[in-house]
């Protein structure tokens, strides 16, 4: 028994060393860096200076506000995913094929999806060409911040709704079919069943989808912003994760970028804790 | 899921749903179709009538990207890095997953807690410290550094996934193997591997897609243009040639090709992975 305990531990150890060395340690290192002024070679202890600078930095305020603007995508994605999942759940002919189609954007890189949208809304892109068919002059969508944000939101919805409708579909499939039958026998119509059985039964999956969408808007917009708008015009579409990148590789103080990353880390941690609470409730499913 | 459930809509009522879903599917398929068609025409031809079919079909965009902008090399670089990272992840995660699922391990709770707690760590938090750590080790601009980062970021989910997969293997089988005198590696090779094969395949596909599509680390950890991977190369080309849509479309299609092929031939595995992704 002791022998096999040693073998088991040795089998886990290589993975642990790599994960500890290149994920856990870097996070702690980021904490340290955030208290210093550094160019990567010398570290100058500055205490809370970086944090104070961040809280009084108007660009950071604007960028944080931008992230909240991107939250508009959350209800849009969830609503379209919900509609699709409920319709898929009717299991009409070929629904399995649709499942694969809806999943398709999810296997593509954000760079690919982002460029498809950038191209489509470019000066000689498909959208302008289409508007041109009705005699409209081509527009420069990306010099306008509202259009730029809308285009990124559109990319988010397009690439996100399919996967999430499959998550919701998994939730729907786990509802006991007897409940539906009983309701049908009691004379409840389709809409009534949707409202009183289907939706209440997937509220936990809905909660999960809600949280991952918010996490996504705060921590994973880098790719879209990078290829679609590069944060512009000005800082109008720059998100926190993109600002971390900008600060890290275009300024001479990595400490400031690290402090921003640490704040993002706590924010994400808070949301994850919230998600875990949602999941505790779900244990008995 | 039988079809006899009376609570379902009647076949007649399903028709509008089917048509609606076709429209939704078209919003996904049409942009991709547009990209493919655009990539096969000249820029002049595109500007004349973007929505029609090309007057003359041509592959010059692909040849140009391949010969002049290093997309061919980037494609091979990506293939090398992704394959290596996935291979290492599979080996390490199989070892760890099997141990955590079926063997006694010192401090197994501690290990599991570590893996779970870093699983949802957002990339932006890691870019600065990882860059500095790799710089200190002298492996920025070297594939080994990038592969190491992909392995580290991929492992937590991989171990979680395989632990769940291997737990389903009956203990009696492992016990029988032990009685027969099979050691750790022998059991792994002839029982755990074959029994968990579909789980391992699912994981391989998911991890490959993840590394193939990854942008931020590939961008910052491999600054040398000669060594660039495909996704960052595409991003750079897309930003540079804003007014040559056929050229960027060809780049898009090259980048999307491998993921689309995987989805076509391994959709069974991808869909299975989805269910587990939900349960975490």
CSV table of C-alpha atoms in Angstrom, one decimal, chain A residues 1-2 4-9 11-16 18-27 29-30 33 38-41 43 83-84 87-94 98-113 115-116 118-127 129-130 133 158 161-163 166-167 170-171 173 175 177 180-181 184-185 190 193 205 208 215 218-220 222-230 240-242 244-245 247-249 254-258 261-262 264-265 268 272 275 279, chain B residues 1-10 14 17-18 20-29 31-32 34-35 43 46-48 50-51 88 92-93 95-100 103-107 110-111 114-115 118-134 136-137 139 145 148-149 151-156 159 184 206 209 212-216 219-220 231-232 234-239 241-246 248-249 251-253 255-257 259-260 263-264 267 270-271 274-275 277-280:
chain,number,residue,atom,x,y,z
A,1,UNK,CA,0.0,0.0,0.0
A,2,UNK,CA,2.8,2.4,0.9
A,4,UNK,CA,1.5,2.3,-4.5
A,5,UNK,CA,1.0,5.5,-2.6
A,6,UNK,CA,4.5,6.5,-3.6
A,7,UNK,CA,3.9,5.5,-7.2
A,8,UNK,CA,0.6,7.5,-7.3
A,9,UNK,CA,2.3,10.6,-5.9
A,11,UNK,CA,2.6,10.2,-11.2
A,12,UNK,CA,1.0,13.4,-10.1
A,13,UNK,CA,4.3,15.2,-9.4
A,14,UNK,CA,5.4,16.2,-12.9
A,15,UNK,CA,2.1,17.9,-13.7
A,16,UNK,CA,2.1,19.6,-10.3
A,18,UNK,CA,4.6,22.5,-14.2
A,19,UNK,CA,1.3,23.9,-13.0
A,20,UNK,CA,2.8,25.3,-9.9
A,21,UNK,CA,5.8,26.7,-11.7
A,22,UNK,CA,4.0,28.2,-14.7
A,23,UNK,CA,0.6,29.1,-13.3
A,24,UNK,CA,0.6,29.3,-9.5
A,25,UNK,CA,4.0,30.9,-9.1
A,26,UNK,CA,3.5,33.5,-11.9
A,27,UNK,CA,0.3,34.7,-10.1
A,29,UNK,CA,5.0,36.9,-8.9
A,30,UNK,CA,2.5,39.2,-10.4
A,33,UNK,CA,5.7,43.0,-9.5
A,38,UNK,CA,10.2,47.5,-13.1
A,39,UNK,CA,11.4,47.1,-16.6
A,40,UNK,CA,11.9,43.4,-16.1
A,41,UNK,CA,15.5,43.7,-15.1
A,43,UNK,CA,12.7,45.8,-9.4
A,83,UNK,CA,-34.5,30.4,-27.9
A,84,UNK,CA,-32.3,28.1,-29.9
A,87,UNK,CA,-36.3,24.9,-30.2
A,88,UNK,CA,-33.6,22.3,-30.5
A,89,UNK,CA,-35.2,20.5,-27.6
A,90,UNK,CA,-38.2,19.8,-29.8
A,91,UNK,CA,-35.9,17.4,-31.6
A,92,UNK,CA,-37.2,18.1,-35.1
A,93,UNK,CA,-35.7,16.3,-38.0
A,94,UNK,CA,-32.0,16.9,-38.3
A,98,UNK,CA,-27.9,21.8,-36.3
A,99,UNK,CA,-26.1,21.1,-33.0
A,100,UNK,CA,-22.8,20.7,-34.9
A,101,UNK,CA,-23.5,23.8,-37.1
A,102,UNK,CA,-24.2,25.9,-34.0
A,103,UNK,CA,-21.0,24.7,-32.4
A,104,UNK,CA,-19.0,25.7,-35.4
A,105,UNK,CA,-17.9,29.2,-34.4
A,106,UNK,CA,-16.6,27.7,-31.2
A,107,UNK,CA,-13.8,25.8,-32.9
A,108,UNK,CA,-12.6,28.9,-34.7
A,109,UNK,CA,-10.0,31.2,-33.2
A,110,UNK,CA,-11.1,34.6,-31.9
A,111,UNK,CA,-8.6,36.0,-34.4
A,112,UNK,CA,-10.5,34.3,-37.3
A,113,UNK,CA,-13.9,35.4,-36.0
A,115,UNK,CA,-11.3,39.3,-38.7
A,116,UNK,CA,-14.4,38.0,-40.3
A,118,UNK,CA,-13.6,43.4,-39.2
A,119,UNK,CA,-13.7,42.5,-42.9
A,120,UNK,CA,-17.5,42.5,-43.1
A,121,UNK,CA,-17.7,46.0,-41.6
A,122,UNK,CA,-14.6,47.4,-43.3
A,123,UNK,CA,-14.7,50.2,-45.8
A,124,UNK,CA,-15.1,47.9,-48.8
A,125,UNK,CA,-16.6,45.1,-46.7
A,126,UNK,CA,-19.8,43.1,-47.3
A,127,UNK,CA,-22.0,45.4,-45.1
A,129,UNK,CA,-21.3,46.8,-50.3
A,130,UNK,CA,-24.8,45.6,-49.3
A,133,UNK,CA,-27.0,48.3,-53.3
A,158,UNK,CA,-22.4,35.3,-33.2
A,161,UNK,CA,-24.8,31.7,-28.7
A,162,UNK,CA,-24.3,28.3,-30.3
A,163,UNK,CA,-22.1,26.8,-27.6
A,166,UNK,CA,-25.9,23.5,-26.3
A,167,UNK,CA,-25.1,24.0,-22.6
A,170,UNK,CA,-27.9,19.7,-21.9
A,171,UNK,CA,-29.8,21.3,-19.0
A,173,UNK,CA,-32.4,17.1,-21.6
A,175,UNK,CA,-35.3,17.4,-16.9
A,177,UNK,CA,-39.7,13.9,-19.2
A,180,UNK,CA,-43.7,17.3,-19.1
A,181,UNK,CA,-46.1,14.5,-19.7
A,184,UNK,CA,-49.5,17.8,-20.8
A,185,UNK,CA,-52.1,15.5,-19.4
A,190,UNK,CA,-46.8,24.6,-24.9
A,193,UNK,CA,-45.2,24.4,-20.0
A,205,UNK,CA,-27.8,26.3,-15.9
A,208,UNK,CA,-24.0,29.3,-14.8
A,215,UNK,CA,-16.3,36.4,-16.8
A,218,UNK,CA,-14.1,40.9,-18.4
A,219,UNK,CA,-11.2,38.5,-19.1
A,220,UNK,CA,-11.4,37.2,-22.7
A,222,UNK,CA,-8.4,40.5,-25.8
A,223,UNK,CA,-8.5,38.6,-29.1
A,224,UNK,CA,-11.6,40.5,-30.5
A,225,UNK,CA,-10.3,43.9,-29.5
A,226,UNK,CA,-6.8,43.1,-30.8
A,227,UNK,CA,-8.0,42.2,-34.3
A,228,UNK,CA,-11.2,44.3,-34.7
A,229,UNK,CA,-10.4,47.7,-33.3
A,230,UNK,CA,-7.0,47.6,-31.6
A,240,UNK,CA,-9.1,45.8,-19.1
A,241,UNK,CA,-7.3,42.7,-20.5
A,242,UNK,CA,-6.3,44.6,-23.6
A,244,UNK,CA,-2.9,45.0,-19.4
A,245,UNK,CA,-1.3,44.0,-22.7
A,247,UNK,CA,0.7,48.6,-20.5
A,248,UNK,CA,2.9,45.5,-20.4
A,249,UNK,CA,4.5,45.8,-23.8
A,254,UNK,CA,5.5,46.5,-16.1
A,255,UNK,CA,4.5,47.1,-12.5
A,256,UNK,CA,1.5,49.2,-13.5
A,257,UNK,CA,0.3,46.5,-15.9
A,258,UNK,CA,0.8,43.9,-13.2
A,261,UNK,CA,-3.8,42.3,-13.8
A,262,UNK,CA,-4.0,41.7,-10.0
A,264,UNK,CA,-8.7,41.9,-12.6
A,265,UNK,CA,-7.6,38.7,-10.8
A,268,UNK,CA,-12.6,37.4,-11.6
A,272,UNK,CA,-15.9,32.6,-9.6
A,275,UNK,CA,-20.3,30.8,-9.5
A,279,UNK,CA,-23.0,25.3,-8.2
B,1,UNK,CA,-35.6,10.3,-25.6
B,2,UNK,CA,-38.4,8.5,-27.4
B,3,UNK,CA,-40.6,10.3,-29.9
B,4,UNK,CA,-43.8,9.1,-28.3
B,5,UNK,CA,-43.8,11.8,-25.6
B,6,UNK,CA,-47.1,13.5,-25.9
B,7,UNK,CA,-45.8,16.8,-24.5
B,8,UNK,CA,-43.9,17.5,-27.7
B,9,UNK,CA,-45.1,19.6,-30.5
B,10,UNK,CA,-46.9,18.0,-33.3
B,14,UNK,CA,-42.3,21.7,-36.0
B,17,UNK,CA,-39.1,25.8,-36.0
B,18,UNK,CA,-37.2,23.9,-38.6
B,20,UNK,CA,-36.3,29.2,-38.2
B,21,UNK,CA,-33.4,27.1,-37.3
B,22,UNK,CA,-32.3,26.9,-40.9
B,23,UNK,CA,-32.2,30.7,-41.0
B,24,UNK,CA,-30.1,30.8,-37.8
B,25,UNK,CA,-27.8,28.2,-39.3
B,26,UNK,CA,-27.5,30.3,-42.4
B,27,UNK,CA,-26.2,33.2,-40.3
B,28,UNK,CA,-23.3,31.0,-39.3
B,29,UNK,CA,-22.7,29.3,-42.6
B,31,UNK,CA,-20.2,34.4,-43.5
B,32,UNK,CA,-17.9,31.4,-43.8
B,34,UNK,CA,-18.5,34.3,-48.2
B,35,UNK,CA,-15.0,34.1,-46.8
B,43,UNK,CA,-9.5,42.1,-55.3
B,46,UNK,CA,-14.3,41.3,-55.4
B,47,UNK,CA,-15.0,45.0,-55.6
B,48,UNK,CA,-17.0,44.7,-58.8
B,50,UNK,CA,-18.8,41.0,-53.9
B,51,UNK,CA,-22.0,39.0,-53.5
B,88,UNK,CA,3.0,16.3,-23.5
B,92,UNK,CA,1.2,14.0,-18.1
B,93,UNK,CA,-2.5,14.2,-17.6
B,95,UNK,CA,-0.4,9.8,-15.4
B,96,UNK,CA,-1.9,12.3,-13.0
B,97,UNK,CA,-5.5,11.5,-13.9
B,98,UNK,CA,-5.0,7.8,-13.3
B,99,UNK,CA,-3.2,8.3,-10.0
B,100,UNK,CA,-5.9,10.8,-8.7
B,103,UNK,CA,-4.4,5.2,-6.7
B,104,UNK,CA,-3.7,6.5,-3.2
B,105,UNK,CA,-1.7,9.7,-3.4
B,106,UNK,CA,0.0,11.7,-0.6
B,107,UNK,CA,-1.9,14.9,-0.2
B,110,UNK,CA,-4.0,19.4,-2.0
B,111,UNK,CA,-3.1,18.5,-5.6
B,114,UNK,CA,-4.3,23.3,-6.7
B,115,UNK,CA,-5.4,22.1,-10.2
B,118,UNK,CA,-5.9,27.6,-11.3
B,119,UNK,CA,-8.3,26.2,-13.9
B,120,UNK,CA,-10.2,29.4,-14.5
B,121,UNK,CA,-7.2,31.7,-14.2
B,122,UNK,CA,-7.7,34.4,-16.8
B,123,UNK,CA,-4.8,34.7,-19.4
B,124,UNK,CA,-4.3,38.5,-18.9
B,125,UNK,CA,-3.3,37.9,-15.3
B,126,UNK,CA,-0.5,35.6,-16.4
B,127,UNK,CA,1.0,37.4,-19.4
B,128,UNK,CA,3.4,39.8,-17.5
B,129,UNK,CA,4.8,37.4,-14.9
B,130,UNK,CA,5.0,34.5,-17.4
B,131,UNK,CA,6.9,36.7,-19.9
B,132,UNK,CA,9.3,37.7,-17.1
B,133,UNK,CA,9.8,34.2,-15.8
B,134,UNK,CA,10.5,32.8,-19.3
B,136,UNK,CA,14.7,34.9,-16.8
B,137,UNK,CA,15.0,31.3,-18.0
B,139,UNK,CA,13.4,30.9,-23.4
B,145,UNK,CA,8.8,28.3,-23.6
B,148,UNK,CA,5.6,24.9,-21.6
B,149,UNK,CA,3.1,27.6,-21.1
B,151,UNK,CA,1.1,22.6,-21.2
B,152,UNK,CA,0.8,24.5,-17.9
B,153,UNK,CA,-2.4,26.2,-18.9
B,154,UNK,CA,-3.9,23.1,-20.5
B,155,UNK,CA,-3.0,20.6,-17.7
B,156,UNK,CA,-5.5,21.6,-15.0
B,159,UNK,CA,-6.3,16.3,-15.4
B,184,UNK,CA,1.9,0.7,-12.9
B,206,UNK,CA,-10.2,20.0,-27.4
B,209,UNK,CA,-8.2,23.4,-30.8
B,212,UNK,CA,-4.1,26.0,-32.4
B,213,UNK,CA,-6.4,29.0,-31.8
B,214,UNK,CA,-4.4,30.7,-29.0
B,215,UNK,CA,-3.4,34.2,-29.7
B,216,UNK,CA,-2.0,36.2,-26.8
B,219,UNK,CA,2.0,36.8,-29.9
B,220,UNK,CA,4.2,37.8,-27.0
B,231,UNK,CA,-2.9,32.6,-35.5
B,232,UNK,CA,-0.7,35.7,-34.8
B,234,UNK,CA,-3.1,35.9,-39.5
B,235,UNK,CA,-3.9,38.6,-37.0
B,236,UNK,CA,-1.0,40.7,-38.3
B,237,UNK,CA,-1.9,40.1,-42.0
B,238,UNK,CA,-5.5,41.0,-41.3
B,239,UNK,CA,-4.5,44.3,-39.6
B,241,UNK,CA,-4.1,44.5,-45.5
B,242,UNK,CA,-7.4,46.1,-44.6
B,243,UNK,CA,-8.2,47.0,-48.2
B,244,UNK,CA,-7.4,43.6,-49.7
B,245,UNK,CA,-10.2,41.4,-48.4
B,246,UNK,CA,-9.6,38.5,-50.8
B,248,UNK,CA,-7.1,38.2,-45.7
B,249,UNK,CA,-10.0,35.9,-46.5
B,251,UNK,CA,-5.6,33.7,-44.6
B,252,UNK,CA,-8.8,33.2,-42.6
B,253,UNK,CA,-9.6,30.1,-44.5
B,255,UNK,CA,-6.4,29.3,-40.2
B,256,UNK,CA,-9.9,27.9,-40.0
B,257,UNK,CA,-9.2,24.8,-42.1
B,259,UNK,CA,-10.4,23.3,-36.8
B,260,UNK,CA,-13.1,22.8,-39.4
B,263,UNK,CA,-15.1,19.4,-36.3
B,264,UNK,CA,-16.1,17.5,-39.4
B,267,UNK,CA,-17.6,16.1,-33.9
B,270,UNK,CA,-16.1,17.4,-29.4
B,271,UNK,CA,-19.7,17.0,-28.4
B,274,UNK,CA,-19.0,19.6,-24.1
B,275,UNK,CA,-21.0,17.6,-21.6
B,277,UNK,CA,-17.2,21.0,-19.7
B,278,UNK,CA,-20.6,21.7,-18.3
B,279,UNK,CA,-20.2,19.5,-15.2
B,280,UNK,CA,-17.2,21.4,-13.9
